[in-house]
XYZ file of C-alpha atoms in Angstrom:
438
model
C 0.012 0.021 0.003
C 1.331 3.457 -0.872
C 2.076 5.970 1.827
C -0.810 8.275 2.744
C -0.500 11.998 3.341
C 1.889 12.619 6.251
C 3.351 9.127 6.137
C 6.788 8.025 4.943
C 8.078 4.779 3.505
C 10.664 4.489 6.324
C 9.990 4.463 10.059
C 11.050 7.453 12.139
C 13.538 5.350 14.082
C 15.398 2.242 12.971
C 14.543 -0.911 14.914
C 17.165 -2.607 17.058
C 19.504 -4.787 15.037
C 18.728 -8.444 15.080
C 20.086 -10.154 18.171
C 20.600 -6.927 20.119
C 19.343 -6.256 23.618
C 16.341 -3.892 23.535
C 17.258 -2.730 27.038
C 20.716 -1.582 26.100
C 21.757 2.007 25.416
C 20.270 3.169 22.095
C 22.854 4.512 19.655
C 21.957 7.765 17.959
C 23.316 9.817 15.127
C 26.605 8.649 13.555
C 26.965 5.934 16.240
C 24.046 4.092 14.581
C 25.150 1.705 11.759
C 22.061 2.774 9.781
C 23.311 6.345 9.727
C 25.963 5.449 7.125
C 24.243 4.578 3.865
C 26.918 4.487 1.145
C 26.688 1.221 -0.810
C 30.387 1.479 -1.725
C 31.875 0.933 1.690
C 33.153 -2.537 2.255
C 36.245 -4.616 3.126
C 37.517 -4.788 -0.475
C 37.615 -1.012 -1.122
C 39.061 -0.301 2.309
C 41.695 -3.017 1.820
C 42.817 -1.729 -1.574
C 43.210 1.825 -0.237
C 45.031 0.430 2.784
C 47.496 -1.653 0.762
C 48.293 1.348 -1.501
C 48.985 3.419 1.620
C 51.017 0.594 3.124
C 53.464 0.809 0.187
C 53.279 4.585 -0.198
C 53.674 5.522 3.505
C 56.553 3.060 3.877
C 58.369 4.777 1.047
C 57.449 8.180 2.502
C 58.922 7.173 5.863
C 62.156 5.838 4.369
C 62.705 8.934 2.216
C 61.846 11.100 5.217
C 64.540 9.392 7.259
C 66.999 9.956 4.408
C 66.028 13.610 4.256
C 66.713 14.015 7.927
C 70.035 12.166 7.676
C 71.076 14.562 4.864
C 71.092 17.419 7.365
C 73.943 15.766 9.293
C 71.914 16.335 12.507
C 74.407 14.469 14.698
C 77.237 16.741 13.592
C 76.332 20.064 15.157
C 73.366 21.744 16.766
C 73.191 24.422 14.119
C 72.565 21.756 11.480
C 69.477 20.521 13.354
C 67.713 21.722 16.468
C 65.835 18.488 17.273
C 66.417 18.014 20.999
C 67.060 14.632 22.624
C 66.374 12.448 19.616
C 68.370 9.674 21.324
C 67.857 6.273 19.767
C 65.482 7.773 17.229
C 68.635 8.785 15.360
C 69.892 5.220 15.102
C 69.939 5.310 11.308
C 72.065 8.454 10.930
C 75.193 8.157 8.833
C 77.591 10.373 6.924
C 75.559 11.784 4.053
C 77.378 10.971 0.787
C 78.302 13.448 -1.927
C 77.873 10.871 -4.693
C 75.691 10.499 -6.601
C 75.431 14.302 -6.496
C 71.692 14.097 -7.353
C 70.833 11.774 -4.429
C 69.061 14.374 -2.255
C 67.303 15.785 -5.253
C 65.885 12.315 -5.955
C 64.979 11.240 -2.420
C 63.379 14.514 -1.398
C 61.596 14.888 -4.698
C 60.077 11.435 -4.267
C 59.164 12.262 -0.639
C 57.317 15.468 -1.412
C 55.651 14.411 -4.671
C 54.522 11.069 -3.217
C 53.152 12.791 -0.146
C 50.972 15.051 -2.275
C 49.893 12.225 -4.615
C 48.774 10.071 -1.649
C 46.369 12.735 -0.325
C 43.342 11.472 -2.308
C 44.095 7.910 -1.266
C 44.377 8.912 2.413
C 41.093 10.857 2.288
C 39.361 7.973 0.543
C 40.699 5.507 3.114
C 39.384 7.687 5.951
C 36.041 8.011 4.211
C 35.805 4.239 3.768
C 36.266 3.515 7.507
C 34.599 6.537 9.065
C 31.698 4.502 10.447
C 34.214 2.502 12.531
C 35.497 5.702 14.091
C 32.025 6.189 15.595
C 31.498 2.564 16.624
C 29.848 2.024 20.000
C 30.928 0.964 22.553
C 34.318 2.445 21.709
C 36.244 -0.280 23.616
C 35.208 -3.899 23.879
C 38.415 -5.556 25.121
C 42.046 -4.852 25.926
C 43.236 -5.742 22.434
C 40.398 -3.700 20.916
C 41.388 -0.810 23.169
C 44.974 -0.971 21.929
C 43.777 -1.042 18.351
C 41.475 1.933 18.974
C 44.287 3.921 20.562
C 46.531 3.163 17.613
C 43.715 4.247 15.320
C 43.443 7.596 17.135
C 47.156 8.149 16.830
C 47.123 6.902 13.244
C 44.436 9.305 12.050
C 45.723 12.218 14.064
C 49.345 11.507 13.090
C 48.475 11.152 9.398
C 46.602 14.463 9.410
C 49.414 16.228 11.261
C 52.173 14.919 8.975
C 50.381 15.545 5.713
C 49.157 19.003 6.699
C 52.495 20.196 8.053
C 54.292 18.729 5.057
C 52.024 20.460 2.520
C 52.291 23.759 4.364
C 56.075 23.474 4.281
C 55.981 22.739 0.542
C 53.980 25.959 0.154
C 56.588 27.880 2.227
C 53.737 28.712 4.630
C 55.434 28.621 7.990
C 52.690 28.956 10.580
C 54.021 26.230 12.874
C 54.265 26.815 16.633
C 57.957 25.981 16.428
C 60.453 24.476 13.998
C 58.892 22.490 11.191
C 61.828 20.086 11.297
C 61.318 19.232 14.986
C 57.521 18.931 14.674
C 57.619 16.841 11.540
C 60.355 14.590 12.958
C 58.549 13.662 16.177
C 55.187 13.599 14.453
C 56.584 11.028 11.967
C 57.717 8.703 14.750
C 54.365 8.868 16.543
C 52.528 8.240 13.293
C 54.717 5.364 12.145
C 54.414 3.674 15.555
C 50.618 3.752 15.276
C 50.869 2.693 11.619
C 52.908 -0.427 12.469
C 50.410 -1.455 15.187
C 47.477 -0.911 12.832
C 49.127 -2.950 10.053
C 49.867 -5.796 12.454
C 46.159 -5.939 13.385
C 44.694 -5.404 9.918
C 47.021 -6.748 7.244
C 45.786 -10.404 7.262
C 42.136 -9.218 7.029
C 43.029 -6.796 4.241
C 44.693 -9.517 2.189
C 41.656 -11.789 2.618
C 39.339 -8.957 1.522
C 41.365 -8.268 -1.608
C 41.360 -11.940 -2.549
C 37.582 -12.098 -2.039
C 36.987 -9.329 -4.556
C 34.771 -6.267 -4.660
C 31.513 -8.164 -4.034
C 31.704 -7.814 -0.291
C 30.153 -9.812 2.583
C 26.619 -9.201 3.794
C 25.911 -6.612 6.455
C 26.003 -8.081 9.943
C 28.854 -10.527 9.332
C 32.120 -10.198 11.154
C 34.059 -9.190 8.019
C 31.477 -6.516 7.206
C 31.217 -5.057 10.696
C 31.396 -1.254 10.650
C 31.981 -1.089 6.888
C 28.948 -2.466 5.006
C 25.790 -0.399 5.611
C 22.776 -2.420 6.889
C 20.546 0.031 4.968
C 22.531 1.117 1.877
C 21.310 3.756 -0.548
C 21.026 2.904 -4.284
C 24.481 2.824 -5.886
C 25.408 5.450 -8.470
C 28.939 4.170 -9.171
C 30.737 0.832 -8.729
C 33.515 0.259 -6.229
C 35.999 -0.125 -9.068
C 34.678 3.193 -10.466
C 35.300 4.886 -7.101
C 38.776 3.425 -7.034
C 39.412 4.820 -10.496
C 38.236 8.279 -9.482
C 40.644 8.337 -6.555
C 43.439 7.157 -8.937
C 42.617 9.958 -11.374
C 42.803 12.465 -8.495
C 46.227 11.230 -7.563
C 47.366 11.334 -11.187
C 46.151 14.927 -11.494
C 48.143 15.896 -8.415
C 51.171 14.163 -9.806
C 50.959 16.171 -13.058
C 50.638 19.522 -11.226
C 53.275 18.815 -8.576
C 56.129 16.764 -10.030
C 57.425 19.590 -12.208
C 58.888 21.424 -9.238
C 61.145 18.457 -8.498
C 62.133 17.950 -12.147
C 62.850 21.652 -12.511
C 63.607 23.668 -15.606
C 60.776 24.187 -18.103
C 58.778 21.455 -16.334
C 58.352 23.697 -13.322
C 55.702 25.617 -15.242
C 53.462 22.538 -14.979
C 53.760 22.568 -11.163
C 50.556 24.565 -10.645
C 50.402 23.733 -6.909
C 54.021 24.643 -6.209
C 54.739 28.055 -4.678
C 55.408 30.670 -7.306
C 57.108 34.064 -7.264
C 60.393 32.450 -6.234
C 62.002 32.621 -9.704
C 64.379 35.596 -10.045
C 63.878 35.931 -13.803
C 65.870 34.910 -16.847
C 69.587 34.820 -17.566
C 72.448 32.969 -15.862
C 71.001 33.652 -12.424
C 67.448 32.875 -13.494
C 66.710 29.830 -11.408
C 64.644 29.309 -8.283
C 65.411 30.602 -4.826
C 63.651 30.384 -1.434
C 64.920 33.579 0.177
C 65.960 36.846 -1.370
C 68.776 38.923 0.032
C 66.271 41.592 1.154
C 64.071 39.041 2.963
C 66.889 38.016 5.310
C 68.188 41.516 5.950
C 71.272 41.588 3.705
C 72.354 45.211 3.349
C 74.444 46.580 0.472
C 77.217 47.381 2.941
C 77.342 43.720 4.013
C 78.315 42.557 0.533
C 79.959 45.704 -0.823
C 83.624 46.594 -1.239
C 84.198 46.222 2.507
C 83.213 42.563 2.473
C 85.905 40.150 3.634
C 86.215 36.398 3.761
C 87.850 35.100 6.952
C 89.358 31.604 6.834
C 90.342 30.013 10.159
C 91.893 26.709 11.283
C 94.758 25.245 13.363
C 95.113 28.510 15.215
C 95.706 30.461 11.991
C 93.589 33.035 10.214
C 93.600 34.487 6.724
C 91.445 37.403 5.611
C 90.695 37.746 1.882
C 89.183 40.484 -0.194
C 86.935 39.513 -3.094
C 89.749 40.337 -5.488
C 92.130 38.048 -3.630
C 89.522 35.282 -3.681
C 89.103 35.725 -7.449
C 92.907 35.551 -7.865
C 92.982 32.012 -6.422
C 92.664 29.042 -8.774
C 89.083 28.738 -9.952
C 87.298 25.415 -10.541
C 83.911 24.458 -11.999
C 81.201 22.019 -10.921
C 77.816 21.320 -12.521
C 75.448 20.777 -9.602
C 71.709 21.328 -8.862
C 70.066 23.005 -5.918
C 67.498 20.795 -4.185
C 65.427 21.897 -1.157
C 63.432 20.187 1.536
C 60.238 21.679 0.070
C 60.659 19.308 -2.896
C 61.743 21.796 -5.546
C 65.007 21.504 -7.365
C 66.826 23.042 -10.307
C 68.634 21.386 -13.213
C 72.438 21.351 -12.998
C 73.921 24.836 -12.828
C 77.544 25.471 -13.763
C 79.224 26.936 -10.652
C 82.774 28.249 -10.499
C 84.887 29.278 -7.553
C 87.523 28.159 -5.105
C 87.583 24.592 -3.785
C 87.010 24.304 -0.057
C 90.154 22.203 0.224
C 92.138 25.061 -1.267
C 90.722 27.410 1.350
C 91.673 24.862 4.025
C 95.233 24.781 2.660
C 95.551 28.499 3.413
C 95.449 27.673 7.134
C 97.431 24.429 6.933
C 94.434 22.028 6.670
C 94.664 21.160 2.983
C 95.565 17.512 3.586
C 93.086 15.317 5.472
C 90.700 18.310 5.535
C 88.326 18.222 8.519
C 84.734 19.419 8.887
C 84.042 23.104 8.312
C 81.808 25.703 9.905
C 80.457 28.069 7.259
C 78.944 31.353 8.426
C 76.905 33.922 6.527
C 76.354 37.641 6.996
C 72.661 36.813 7.153
C 71.111 38.184 10.340
C 68.825 35.747 12.128
C 66.591 33.102 10.723
C 67.226 29.405 10.339
C 70.314 27.999 8.639
C 72.355 31.171 8.510
C 75.320 28.920 9.248
C 76.117 25.236 8.606
C 78.641 22.602 9.574
C 79.781 20.437 6.680
C 81.172 16.962 7.182
C 84.771 16.194 6.279
C 83.657 14.071 3.287
C 81.661 17.007 1.969
C 84.545 19.466 2.403
C 87.019 17.119 0.713
C 84.914 16.511 -2.391
C 86.627 18.262 -5.321
C 83.240 19.611 -6.456
C 82.607 21.427 -3.169
C 83.234 25.135 -3.907
C 82.996 28.549 -2.414
C 81.331 29.744 -5.628
C 81.624 33.287 -6.938
C 80.055 32.724 -10.409
C 77.203 30.651 -11.881
C 76.623 29.815 -15.522
C 79.446 32.180 -16.492
C 78.023 35.218 -14.673
C 78.730 36.828 -11.291
C 76.372 35.615 -8.584
C 73.345 37.821 -8.144
C 72.625 39.145 -4.655
C 69.746 36.716 -4.271
C 72.009 33.787 -5.175
C 74.579 34.694 -2.588
C 76.900 37.398 -3.926
C 79.755 37.797 -3.212
C 80.320 34.093 -2.419
C 78.271 31.029 -1.487
C 78.905 27.372 -0.743
C 77.908 24.695 -3.228
C 78.245 21.083 -2.118
C 77.206 17.965 -4.126
C 74.223 16.140 -2.630
C 73.590 18.559 0.213
C 70.142 20.054 0.931
C 69.606 23.564 -0.338
C 69.621 25.115 3.146
C 73.181 23.840 3.585
C 74.343 25.650 0.417
C 74.979 28.748 2.538
C 74.784 32.111 0.781
C 76.574 35.443 1.545
C 79.490 33.588 3.200
C 81.792 35.691 5.378
C 83.710 33.111 7.443
C 84.870 29.463 7.050
C 86.401 27.652 10.018
C 88.102 24.294 9.520
C 88.382 21.653 12.224
C 87.424 23.650 15.298
C 84.372 22.725 17.428
C 81.178 24.191 15.988
């Protein structure tokens, strides 16, 4: 019989699920399984998203560890301000200078993959959101551990992805150092991720093998995922998976260009713009201009001097004296933690080992403290490892692509080191100290 005036086809309140206790607390709103009506949710779709994230997040974590190691954080506090990392730094090692494009590759993969995984992460959260509202929230000790790991997992994922994307956009609104926050956030997140995978991986593999035609509502495998009262479908589960894949592909196309660099950067629509200083030999990307860090004309004018120290000796050079030393060339890119990089630029200048020789440290050259005239801000100075200083491509550069360095690229002199992060390629250098404690 059709509904009469004022009646509806559905009752005002859903009946108790079969087998439930009518005297128990009645779930309302999103805690009711009937509240969630999408016909797409199910173990197969959730499992596919989860397995993609398992591979992607593992690669993100590994490249993130490599990015942190590239800063040589165990070498000196000015290289990294992460306090008391303790055993969390177990993987740290001397960052190599070969291949010279290593950091460009690992950090490019880290940033681009992080952006590409955003649609997958959001889709995975959407697919399991009914379980986040499950009632009662804790049914046993093991279930409580799993729920706690889920809280840390969702919160940690949101924190890491949001802070990472803000950093890529050079939007520093963090209540502290991005490097410290992202570092500790990553360890909290990965701990929860490992616990979650241990609980869910066998079930996810079974769901993928079973295929997209999921179990019936009310079964153990379907609990919290399959709606007991689904709405009519408008797209298949495979179609939904394809839409998420297209979203990730679109983000790849509008993001990867900033890591490839050169003409491809114009395709990076989501990368920060306005950082390109124009055309010509100095026409490649920068993060900070000379004006933005307080470099005054007098700091880099005729009165500028380079002080070289080591073994209790000191040599002070004018720019003309620096130019009179033997000049060498190295074709190296600039690659930054935000994921952008440039193609190889042809740098020319004085080898760091030749500067060390001025103060008697030319053989078995030790680590070096490089200081800039920059006032304040992060990474105005850096400590380079001995292997970085000794590399014949490591220069105190005075020219790039045949032209004098522009003020924004570090005039009158800057460091260029193969494989080092961009923030360690210190600009506006005024002092280099070899072998003394930093």
